PDB file of C-alpha atoms in Angstrom:
ATOM      1  CA  UNK X 156      -7.458 -21.260  -6.257  1.00 85.00           C
ATOM      2  CA  UNK X 157      -6.904 -21.331  -2.487  1.00 83.00           C
ATOM      3  CA  UNK X 158      -6.563 -17.548  -2.416  1.00 81.00           C
ATOM      4  CA  UNK X 159      -9.742 -17.099  -4.442  1.00 83.00           C
ATOM      5  CA  UNK X 160     -11.670 -19.525  -2.221  1.00 86.00           C
ATOM      6  CA  UNK X 161     -10.452 -17.810   0.952  1.00 79.00           C
ATOM      7  CA  UNK X 162     -11.665 -14.461  -0.391  1.00 79.00           C
ATOM      8  CA  UNK X 163     -15.091 -15.916  -1.158  1.00 86.00           C
ATOM      9  CA  UNK X 164     -15.583 -17.855   2.092  1.00 85.00           C
ATOM     10  CA  UNK X 165     -14.451 -16.538   5.464  1.00 79.00           C
ATOM     11  CA  UNK X 166     -14.645 -20.026   6.988  1.00 84.00           C
ATOM     12  CA  UNK X 167     -11.855 -21.355   4.783  1.00 81.00           C
ATOM     13  CA  UNK X 168      -8.257 -21.004   5.975  1.00 84.00           C
ATOM     14  CA  UNK X 169      -5.245 -22.342   4.091  1.00 90.00           C
ATOM     15  CA  UNK X 170      -2.484 -20.992   6.314  1.00 90.00           C
ATOM     16  CA  UNK X 171      -0.861 -24.343   7.093  1.00 92.00           C
ATOM     17  CA  UNK X 172      -0.517 -25.502   3.515  1.00 93.00           C
ATOM     18  CA  UNK X 173       0.545 -22.044   2.332  1.00 94.00           C
ATOM     19  CA  UNK X 174       3.338 -22.048   4.916  1.00 95.00           C
ATOM     20  CA  UNK X 175       4.494 -25.415   3.539  1.00 95.00           C
ATOM     21  CA  UNK X 176       4.501 -23.924   0.047  1.00 96.00           C
ATOM     22  CA  UNK X 177       6.900 -21.175   1.128  1.00 96.00           C
ATOM     23  CA  UNK X 178       9.556 -23.913   0.838  1.00 95.00           C
ATOM     24  CA  UNK X 179       8.401 -25.208  -2.556  1.00 96.00           C
ATOM     25  CA  UNK X 180      11.125 -25.752  -5.201  1.00 97.00           C
ATOM     26  CA  UNK X 181       9.194 -23.499  -7.605  1.00 97.00           C
ATOM     27  CA  UNK X 182       9.821 -19.781  -7.176  1.00 97.00           C
ATOM     28  CA  UNK X 183       6.411 -19.075  -8.686  1.00 96.00           C
ATOM     29  CA  UNK X 184       4.721 -21.211  -6.037  1.00 96.00           C
ATOM     30  CA  UNK X 185       6.715 -19.559  -3.226  1.00 97.00           C
ATOM     31  CA  UNK X 186       5.755 -16.137  -4.550  1.00 96.00           C
ATOM     32  CA  UNK X 187       2.058 -17.032  -4.782  1.00 94.00           C
ATOM     33  CA  UNK X 188       2.094 -18.552  -1.303  1.00 95.00           C
ATOM     34  CA  UNK X 189       3.652 -15.402   0.173  1.00 95.00           C
ATOM     35  CA  UNK X 190       1.068 -13.311  -1.633  1.00 92.00           C
ATOM     36  CA  UNK X 191      -1.828 -15.385  -0.310  1.00 90.00           C
ATOM     37  CA  UNK X 192      -0.566 -15.044   3.282  1.00 91.00           C
ATOM     38  CA  UNK X 193      -0.606 -11.258   3.390  1.00 86.00           C
ATOM     39  CA  UNK X 194      -3.630 -11.099   5.747  1.00 83.00           C
ATOM     40  CA  UNK X 195      -2.530 -14.004   7.968  1.00 86.00           C
ATOM     41  CA  UNK X 196      -1.939 -12.746  11.522  1.00 87.00           C
ATOM     42  CA  UNK X 197      -0.095 -15.832  12.794  1.00 88.00           C
ATOM     43  CA  UNK X 198       2.686 -14.892  15.201  1.00 88.00           C
ATOM     44  CA  UNK X 199       5.156 -17.113  13.332  1.00 92.00           C
ATOM     45  CA  UNK X 200       4.602 -15.618   9.900  1.00 94.00           C
ATOM     46  CA  UNK X 201       6.576 -12.339  10.089  1.00 96.00           C
ATOM     47  CA  UNK X 202       9.740 -14.278  10.975  1.00 95.00           C
ATOM     48  CA  UNK X 203       9.133 -16.701   8.087  1.00 95.00           C
ATOM     49  CA  UNK X 204       8.662 -13.829   5.650  1.00 96.00           C
ATOM     50  CA  UNK X 205      11.735 -11.986   6.937  1.00 96.00           C
ATOM     51  CA  UNK X 206      13.767 -15.171   6.440  1.00 96.00           C
ATOM     52  CA  UNK X 207      12.399 -15.466   2.911  1.00 96.00           C
ATOM     53  CA  UNK X 208      13.379 -11.847   2.245  1.00 96.00           C
ATOM     54  CA  UNK X 209      16.889 -12.520   3.535  1.00 95.00           C
ATOM     55  CA  UNK X 210      17.580 -15.874   1.900  1.00 94.00           C
ATOM     56  CA  UNK X 211      15.410 -16.622  -1.133  1.00 96.00           C
ATOM     57  CA  UNK X 212      17.348 -16.685  -4.433  1.00 96.00           C
ATOM     58  CA  UNK X 213      14.400 -15.280  -6.406  1.00 97.00           C
ATOM     59  CA  UNK X 214      14.052 -11.515  -6.326  1.00 96.00           C
ATOM     60  CA  UNK X 215      10.353 -11.866  -7.185  1.00 97.00           C
ATOM     61  CA  UNK X 216       9.839 -14.013  -4.096  1.00 97.00           C
ATOM     62  CA  UNK X 217      11.818 -11.581  -1.946  1.00 98.00           C
ATOM     63  CA  UNK X 218       9.796  -8.602  -3.202  1.00 97.00           C
ATOM     64  CA  UNK X 219       6.546 -10.422  -2.473  1.00 97.00           C
ATOM     65  CA  UNK X 220       7.695 -11.526   0.983  1.00 97.00           C
ATOM     66  CA  UNK X 221       8.502  -7.907   1.817  1.00 97.00           C
ATOM     67  CA  UNK X 222       5.186  -6.698   0.438  1.00 97.00           C
ATOM     68  CA  UNK X 223       3.272  -9.317   2.420  1.00 96.00           C
ATOM     69  CA  UNK X 224       4.726  -7.859   5.625  1.00 96.00           C
ATOM     70  CA  UNK X 225       2.771  -4.636   5.113  1.00 96.00           C
ATOM     71  CA  UNK X 226      -0.237  -5.632   7.229  1.00 94.00           C
ATOM     72  CA  UNK X 227       2.016  -6.717  10.112  1.00 95.00           C
ATOM     73  CA  UNK X 228       3.974  -3.461   9.878  1.00 96.00           C
ATOM     74  CA  UNK X 229       0.733  -1.494   9.944  1.00 95.00           C
ATOM     75  CA  UNK X 230      -0.217  -3.241  13.184  1.00 94.00           C
ATOM     76  CA  UNK X 231       3.290  -2.757  14.563  1.00 94.00           C
ATOM     77  CA  UNK X 232       3.125   0.971  13.894  1.00 91.00           C
ATOM     78  CA  UNK X 233       0.004   1.219  16.061  1.00 90.00           C
ATOM     79  CA  UNK X 234       1.465  -0.833  18.904  1.00 91.00           C
ATOM     80  CA  UNK X 235      -0.459  -4.024  18.178  1.00 92.00           C
ATOM     81  CA  UNK X 236       2.678  -6.132  17.685  1.00 92.00           C
ATOM     82  CA  UNK X 237       5.348  -7.156  20.185  1.00 92.00           C
ATOM     83  CA  UNK X 238       7.864  -4.331  20.534  1.00 94.00           C
ATOM     84  CA  UNK X 239      10.882  -6.526  19.783  1.00 95.00           C
ATOM     85  CA  UNK X 240       9.279  -7.805  16.581  1.00 95.00           C
ATOM     86  CA  UNK X 241       8.289  -4.276  15.564  1.00 95.00           C
ATOM     87  CA  UNK X 242      11.908  -3.138  15.985  1.00 96.00           C
ATOM     88  CA  UNK X 243      13.194  -6.089  13.989  1.00 96.00           C
ATOM     89  CA  UNK X 244      10.741  -5.421  11.154  1.00 97.00           C
ATOM     90  CA  UNK X 245      11.715  -1.777  11.067  1.00 97.00           C
ATOM     91  CA  UNK X 246      15.466  -2.441  11.160  1.00 97.00           C
ATOM     92  CA  UNK X 247      15.528  -5.235   8.585  1.00 97.00           C
ATOM     93  CA  UNK X 248      13.187  -3.567   6.102  1.00 98.00           C
ATOM     94  CA  UNK X 249      14.997  -0.239   6.272  1.00 98.00           C
ATOM     95  CA  UNK X 250      18.303  -2.068   5.815  1.00 97.00           C
ATOM     96  CA  UNK X 251      16.926  -3.691   2.653  1.00 97.00           C
ATOM     97  CA  UNK X 252      15.643  -0.358   1.344  1.00 98.00           C
ATOM     98  CA  UNK X 253      19.035   1.252   1.949  1.00 97.00           C
ATOM     99  CA  UNK X 254      21.082  -1.560   0.378  1.00 97.00           C
ATOM    100  CA  UNK X 255      22.266  -0.694  -3.165  1.00 96.00           C
ATOM    101  CA  UNK X 256      23.189  -4.351  -3.660  1.00 95.00           C
ATOM    102  CA  UNK X 257      19.523  -5.318  -3.545  1.00 96.00           C
ATOM    103  CA  UNK X 258      17.289  -5.459  -6.617  1.00 96.00           C
ATOM    104  CA  UNK X 259      15.504  -2.131  -7.245  1.00 96.00           C
ATOM    105  CA  UNK X 260      12.044  -3.692  -6.950  1.00 96.00           C
ATOM    106  CA  UNK X 261      12.950  -5.227  -3.583  1.00 97.00           C
ATOM    107  CA  UNK X 262      14.282  -1.903  -2.293  1.00 98.00           C
ATOM    108  CA  UNK X 263      11.147  -0.107  -3.456  1.00 97.00           C
ATOM    109  CA  UNK X 264       8.802  -2.535  -1.725  1.00 97.00           C
ATOM    110  CA  UNK X 265      10.862  -2.374   1.472  1.00 98.00           C
ATOM    111  CA  UNK X 266      10.621   1.425   1.640  1.00 98.00           C
ATOM    112  CA  UNK X 267       6.896   1.394   0.918  1.00 97.00           C
ATOM    113  CA  UNK X 268       6.224  -1.143   3.665  1.00 97.00           C
ATOM    114  CA  UNK X 269       8.584   0.341   6.263  1.00 97.00           C
ATOM    115  CA  UNK X 270       7.365   3.921   5.780  1.00 97.00           C
ATOM    116  CA  UNK X 271       4.764   3.386   8.519  1.00 97.00           C
ATOM    117  CA  UNK X 272       7.651   3.506  11.002  1.00 97.00           C
ATOM    118  CA  UNK X 273       7.792   7.246  10.369  1.00 95.00           C
ATOM    119  CA  UNK X 274       9.040   8.012  13.872  1.00 94.00           C
ATOM    120  CA  UNK X 275      12.320   6.301  13.001  1.00 96.00           C
ATOM    121  CA  UNK X 276      14.881   8.928  12.006  1.00 97.00           C
ATOM    122  CA  UNK X 277      16.001   6.854   8.994  1.00 97.00           C
ATOM    123  CA  UNK X 278      12.658   6.938   7.183  1.00 98.00           C
ATOM    124  CA  UNK X 279      12.422  10.551   5.999  1.00 97.00           C
ATOM    125  CA  UNK X 280      15.997  10.697   4.583  1.00 98.00           C
ATOM    126  CA  UNK X 281      15.400   7.438   2.703  1.00 98.00           C
ATOM    127  CA  UNK X 282      12.215   8.839   1.201  1.00 98.00           C
ATOM    128  CA  UNK X 283      14.129  11.941   0.125  1.00 97.00           C
ATOM    129  CA  UNK X 284      16.885   9.801  -1.407  1.00 97.00           C
ATOM    130  CA  UNK X 285      14.378   7.703  -3.346  1.00 98.00           C
ATOM    131  CA  UNK X 286      12.496  10.806  -4.488  1.00 97.00           C
ATOM    132  CA  UNK X 287      15.691  12.311  -5.931  1.00 96.00           C
ATOM    133  CA  UNK X 288      17.076   9.046  -7.363  1.00 95.00           C
ATOM    134  CA  UNK X 289      17.684   8.442 -11.064  1.00 90.00           C
ATOM    135  CA  UNK X 290      16.571   4.801 -10.770  1.00 88.00           C
ATOM    136  CA  UNK X 291      13.249   4.311 -12.610  1.00 85.00           C
ATOM    137  CA  UNK X 292      10.334   3.836 -10.234  1.00 94.00           C
ATOM    138  CA  UNK X 293      12.135   5.043  -7.114  1.00 97.00           C
ATOM    139  CA  UNK X 294      10.358   8.405  -7.213  1.00 96.00           C
ATOM    140  CA  UNK X 295       6.964   6.671  -7.442  1.00 96.00           C
ATOM    141  CA  UNK X 296       7.748   4.486  -4.428  1.00 97.00           C
ATOM    142  CA  UNK X 297       8.901   7.559  -2.503  1.00 98.00           C
ATOM    143  CA  UNK X 298       5.601   9.292  -3.197  1.00 97.00           C
ATOM    144  CA  UNK X 299       3.567   6.306  -2.014  1.00 96.00           C
ATOM    145  CA  UNK X 300       5.812   5.974   1.054  1.00 97.00           C
ATOM    146  CA  UNK X 301       5.091   9.636   1.862  1.00 97.00           C
ATOM    147  CA  UNK X 302       1.434   8.770   2.202  1.00 96.00           C
ATOM    148  CA  UNK X 303       2.125   5.746   4.385  1.00 96.00           C
ATOM    149  CA  UNK X 304       3.988   7.898   6.891  1.00 96.00           C
ATOM    150  CA  UNK X 305       0.696   9.685   7.701  1.00 93.00           C
ATOM    151  CA  UNK X 306       2.854  12.803   8.087  1.00 94.00           C
ATOM    152  CA  UNK X 307       1.359  16.031   6.722  1.00 93.00           C
ATOM    153  CA  UNK X 308       4.796  17.387   5.879  1.00 94.00           C
ATOM    154  CA  UNK X 309       4.632  15.475   2.589  1.00 96.00           C
ATOM    155  CA  UNK X 310       1.224  16.751   1.437  1.00 95.00           C
ATOM    156  CA  UNK X 311       2.513  19.412  -0.958  1.00 95.00           C
ATOM    157  CA  UNK X 312       4.938  16.974  -2.605  1.00 95.00           C
ATOM    158  CA  UNK X 313       2.158  14.448  -3.095  1.00 97.00           C
ATOM    159  CA  UNK X 314      -0.270  16.990  -4.527  1.00 96.00           C
ATOM    160  CA  UNK X 315       2.421  18.337  -6.878  1.00 96.00           C
ATOM    161  CA  UNK X 316       2.630  14.894  -8.488  1.00 97.00           C
ATOM    162  CA  UNK X 317      -1.086  14.971  -9.382  1.00 97.00           C
ATOM    163  CA  UNK X 318      -0.081  16.871 -12.534  1.00 96.00           C
ATOM    164  CA  UNK X 319       2.991  14.769 -13.377  1.00 96.00           C
ATOM    165  CA  UNK X 320       3.442  13.699 -16.999  1.00 95.00           C
ATOM    166  CA  UNK X 321       4.160  10.196 -15.669  1.00 95.00           C
ATOM    167  CA  UNK X 322       0.998   8.124 -15.124  1.00 96.00           C
ATOM    168  CA  UNK X 323       2.762   5.957 -12.527  1.00 95.00           C
ATOM    169  CA  UNK X 324       3.539   9.040 -10.449  1.00 96.00           C
ATOM    170  CA  UNK X 325      -0.038  10.303 -10.710  1.00 97.00           C
ATOM    171  CA  UNK X 326      -1.265   6.859  -9.656  1.00 97.00           C
ATOM    172  CA  UNK X 327       1.059   6.656  -6.647  1.00 97.00           C
ATOM    173  CA  UNK X 328       0.270  10.239  -5.667  1.00 97.00           C
ATOM    174  CA  UNK X 329      -3.441   9.423  -5.647  1.00 97.00           C
ATOM    175  CA  UNK X 330      -2.828   6.334  -3.497  1.00 96.00           C
ATOM    176  CA  UNK X 331      -0.601   8.366  -1.175  1.00 96.00           C
ATOM    177  CA  UNK X 332      -3.261  11.028  -0.735  1.00 96.00           C
ATOM    178  CA  UNK X 333      -5.691   8.333   0.347  1.00 95.00           C
ATOM    179  CA  UNK X 334      -3.157   6.950   2.821  1.00 93.00           C
ATOM    180  CA  UNK X 335      -2.508  10.441   4.177  1.00 93.00           C
ATOM    181  CA  UNK X 336      -6.253  11.011   4.618  1.00 92.00           C
ATOM    182  CA  UNK X 337      -6.012  14.786   4.147  1.00 90.00           C
ATOM    183  CA  UNK X 338      -9.176  16.434   2.825  1.00 92.00           C
ATOM    184  CA  UNK X 339      -7.113  19.286   1.361  1.00 93.00           C
ATOM    185  CA  UNK X 340      -6.122  16.884  -1.422  1.00 94.00           C
ATOM    186  CA  UNK X 341      -9.753  16.455  -2.544  1.00 96.00           C
ATOM    187  CA  UNK X 342      -9.812  19.128  -5.287  1.00 95.00           C
ATOM    188  CA  UNK X 343      -6.812  17.515  -6.968  1.00 96.00           C
ATOM    189  CA  UNK X 344      -8.266  14.034  -6.561  1.00 97.00           C
ATOM    190  CA  UNK X 345     -11.524  15.144  -8.165  1.00 95.00           C
ATOM    191  CA  UNK X 346      -9.485  16.282 -11.163  1.00 95.00           C
ATOM    192  CA  UNK X 347      -7.598  12.980 -11.232  1.00 96.00           C
ATOM    193  CA  UNK X 348     -10.912  11.104 -11.197  1.00 94.00           C
ATOM    194  CA  UNK X 349     -11.221  12.310 -14.806  1.00 93.00           C
ATOM    195  CA  UNK X 350      -7.685  11.262 -15.797  1.00 95.00           C
ATOM    196  CA  UNK X 351      -7.136   9.577 -19.155  1.00 95.00           C
ATOM    197  CA  UNK X 352      -5.485   6.605 -17.450  1.00 96.00           C
ATOM    198  CA  UNK X 353      -8.075   4.243 -15.886  1.00 95.00           C
ATOM    199  CA  UNK X 354      -5.734   3.083 -13.117  1.00 96.00           C
ATOM    200  CA  UNK X 355      -5.100   6.697 -12.105  1.00 97.00           C
ATOM    201  CA  UNK X 356      -8.832   7.434 -12.129  1.00 96.00           C
ATOM    202  CA  UNK X 357      -9.614   4.467  -9.940  1.00 96.00           C
ATOM    203  CA  UNK X 358      -6.759   5.228  -7.533  1.00 97.00           C
ATOM    204  CA  UNK X 359      -8.141   8.758  -7.143  1.00 97.00           C
ATOM    205  CA  UNK X 360     -11.666   7.423  -6.596  1.00 97.00           C
ATOM    206  CA  UNK X 361     -10.391   4.991  -3.961  1.00 97.00           C
ATOM    207  CA  UNK X 362      -8.462   7.771  -2.232  1.00 97.00           C
ATOM    208  CA  UNK X 363     -11.593   9.901  -2.007  1.00 96.00           C
ATOM    209  CA  UNK X 364     -13.374   7.018  -0.298  1.00 96.00           C
ATOM    210  CA  UNK X 365     -10.537   6.597   2.194  1.00 94.00           C
ATOM    211  CA  UNK X 366     -10.474  10.315   3.029  1.00 95.00           C
ATOM    212  CA  UNK X 367     -14.231  10.245   3.578  1.00 93.00           C
ATOM    213  CA  UNK X 368     -16.354  13.034   4.952  1.00 92.00           C
ATOM    214  CA  UNK X 369     -19.255  14.876   3.342  1.00 92.00           C
ATOM    215  CA  UNK X 370     -17.142  16.594   0.700  1.00 93.00           C
ATOM    216  CA  UNK X 371     -15.809  13.268  -0.531  1.00 94.00           C
ATOM    217  CA  UNK X 372     -19.271  11.748  -0.427  1.00 93.00           C
ATOM    218  CA  UNK X 373     -20.770  14.544  -2.526  1.00 93.00           C
ATOM    219  CA  UNK X 374     -17.921  14.358  -5.034  1.00 94.00           C
ATOM    220  CA  UNK X 375     -18.302  10.592  -5.401  1.00 95.00           C
ATOM    221  CA  UNK X 376     -22.066  10.882  -5.793  1.00 93.00           C
ATOM    222  CA  UNK X 377     -21.469  13.401  -8.586  1.00 92.00           C
ATOM    223  CA  UNK X 378     -19.021  11.057 -10.285  1.00 92.00           C
ATOM    224  CA  UNK X 379     -21.490   8.181 -10.037  1.00 91.00           C
ATOM    225  CA  UNK X 380     -24.048  10.072 -12.115  1.00 89.00           C
ATOM    226  CA  UNK X 381     -21.846  10.102 -15.209  1.00 83.00           C
ATOM    227  CA  UNK X 382     -19.343   7.343 -14.476  1.00 80.00           C
ATOM    228  CA  UNK X 383     -17.737   5.251 -17.162  1.00 82.00           C
ATOM    229  CA  UNK X 384     -18.743   1.622 -16.824  1.00 86.00           C
ATOM    230  CA  UNK X 385     -15.131   0.705 -16.045  1.00 88.00           C
ATOM    231  CA  UNK X 386     -15.165   3.008 -12.991  1.00 91.00           C
ATOM    232  CA  UNK X 387     -18.586   2.064 -11.619  1.00 92.00           C
ATOM    233  CA  UNK X 388     -17.353  -0.649  -9.249  1.00 93.00           C
ATOM    234  CA  UNK X 389     -14.570   1.555  -7.865  1.00 94.00           C
ATOM    235  CA  UNK X 390     -17.053   4.364  -7.213  1.00 95.00           C
ATOM    236  CA  UNK X 391     -19.483   2.004  -5.482  1.00 94.00           C
ATOM    237  CA  UNK X 392     -16.755   0.719  -3.142  1.00 95.00           C
ATOM    238  CA  UNK X 393     -15.508   4.255  -2.444  1.00 95.00           C
ATOM    239  CA  UNK X 394     -19.040   5.474  -1.703  1.00 94.00           C
ATOM    240  CA  UNK X 395     -19.532   2.695   0.834  1.00 93.00           C
ATOM    241  CA  UNK X 396     -16.249   3.578   2.525  1.00 93.00           C
ATOM    242  CA  UNK X 397     -16.998   7.319   2.551  1.00 92.00           C
ATOM    243  CA  UNK X 398     -20.488   6.749   3.950  1.00 90.00           C
ATOM    244  CA  UNK X 399     -19.022   5.077   7.038  1.00 87.00           C
ATOM    245  CA  UNK X 400     -17.328   8.369   7.963  1.00 79.00           C
ATOM    246  CA  UNK X 401     -20.477  10.486   7.780  1.00 73.00           C
ATOM    247  CA  UNK X 402     -22.987  10.721  10.626  1.00 62.00           C
ATOM    248  CA  UNK X 403     -26.437  10.486   8.986  1.00 57.00           C
ATOM    249  CA  UNK X 404     -27.949  12.532  11.852  1.00 49.00           C
ATOM    250  CA  UNK X 405     -25.776  15.572  11.266  1.00 54.00           C
ATOM    251  CA  UNK X 406     -27.045  18.494   9.229  1.00 43.00           C
ATOM    252  CA  UNK X 407     -25.219  19.102   5.957  1.00 49.00           C
ATOM    253  CA  UNK X 408     -24.376  22.799   5.772  1.00 42.00           C
TER     254      UNK X 408
END
C-alpha cells in the first residue's frame, strides 16, 4: 500500500519506515521493502542493500536487493555517484554474478544490474559466459545485459534473438534494443510489435518509444490505428516518450 500511495502522490515518502522493514523477520516483508526503495536516492541505501545482498538468508530478498541497486548503478555509470561507492558496487555485483555458489536468479540479476559498468574488463566476458551457459535463463539475462552496456558491439546478437523460438529471449532482446537505443533495430522491433506473446509485443513497443526519433514515432502511430486493446496503454506511453525526442519545428522528409 505504501508503494502504491507513493506512486500516486509525489509528496508522500516512506523511506524511513521502509528502511526499518529491511530488518523485518518476514522475508516477504524484507523483499517488498527492498522493492519499494528502488527509486530512493538516499546516500545510505546502497550500503544497506549491498549488506542485504551479502547476508540475507532468503534468495528472493537477495535478488530483490540486487535489482533495487539498478538505479544507483545507472547513476554511478554516469559519474553521479561517489567514485569509491561506484567501485564497490561494480566489484561486489560482478563478484556475485561470477559466483557459482550463488542462486541462479541472484547471479542473473547481478549481471543485469552491473552491466552498466561496461568499461570494466570483467563485464563482457561474463556476458559471453552467461550467453553460452546451459543454465536456464542465463542466456536471457545476457541479452538484456548486452543492452544495458550501451555498447553497439552487441547489436547483432540482440537482433538475432528477435526471431528466437523462446518468448523470454524475444522479450529480453526487445528490452535490450530499447536500452541500446539503436534505430537500426527498429525494423525488427516493428515485427515484434505483432508477436503472439503480449509481453513481447509490449516490450517491443516500449523499446520503440525509448529509441525515439521520427521513424519510431511513425511506426507507433501506425500501430495505434489498429492496436489490440491490451496494447493501447503501452503504445500511448511509448508515443509520449518518442514525441519528446522529435523537434516539432523540423521538417519531416
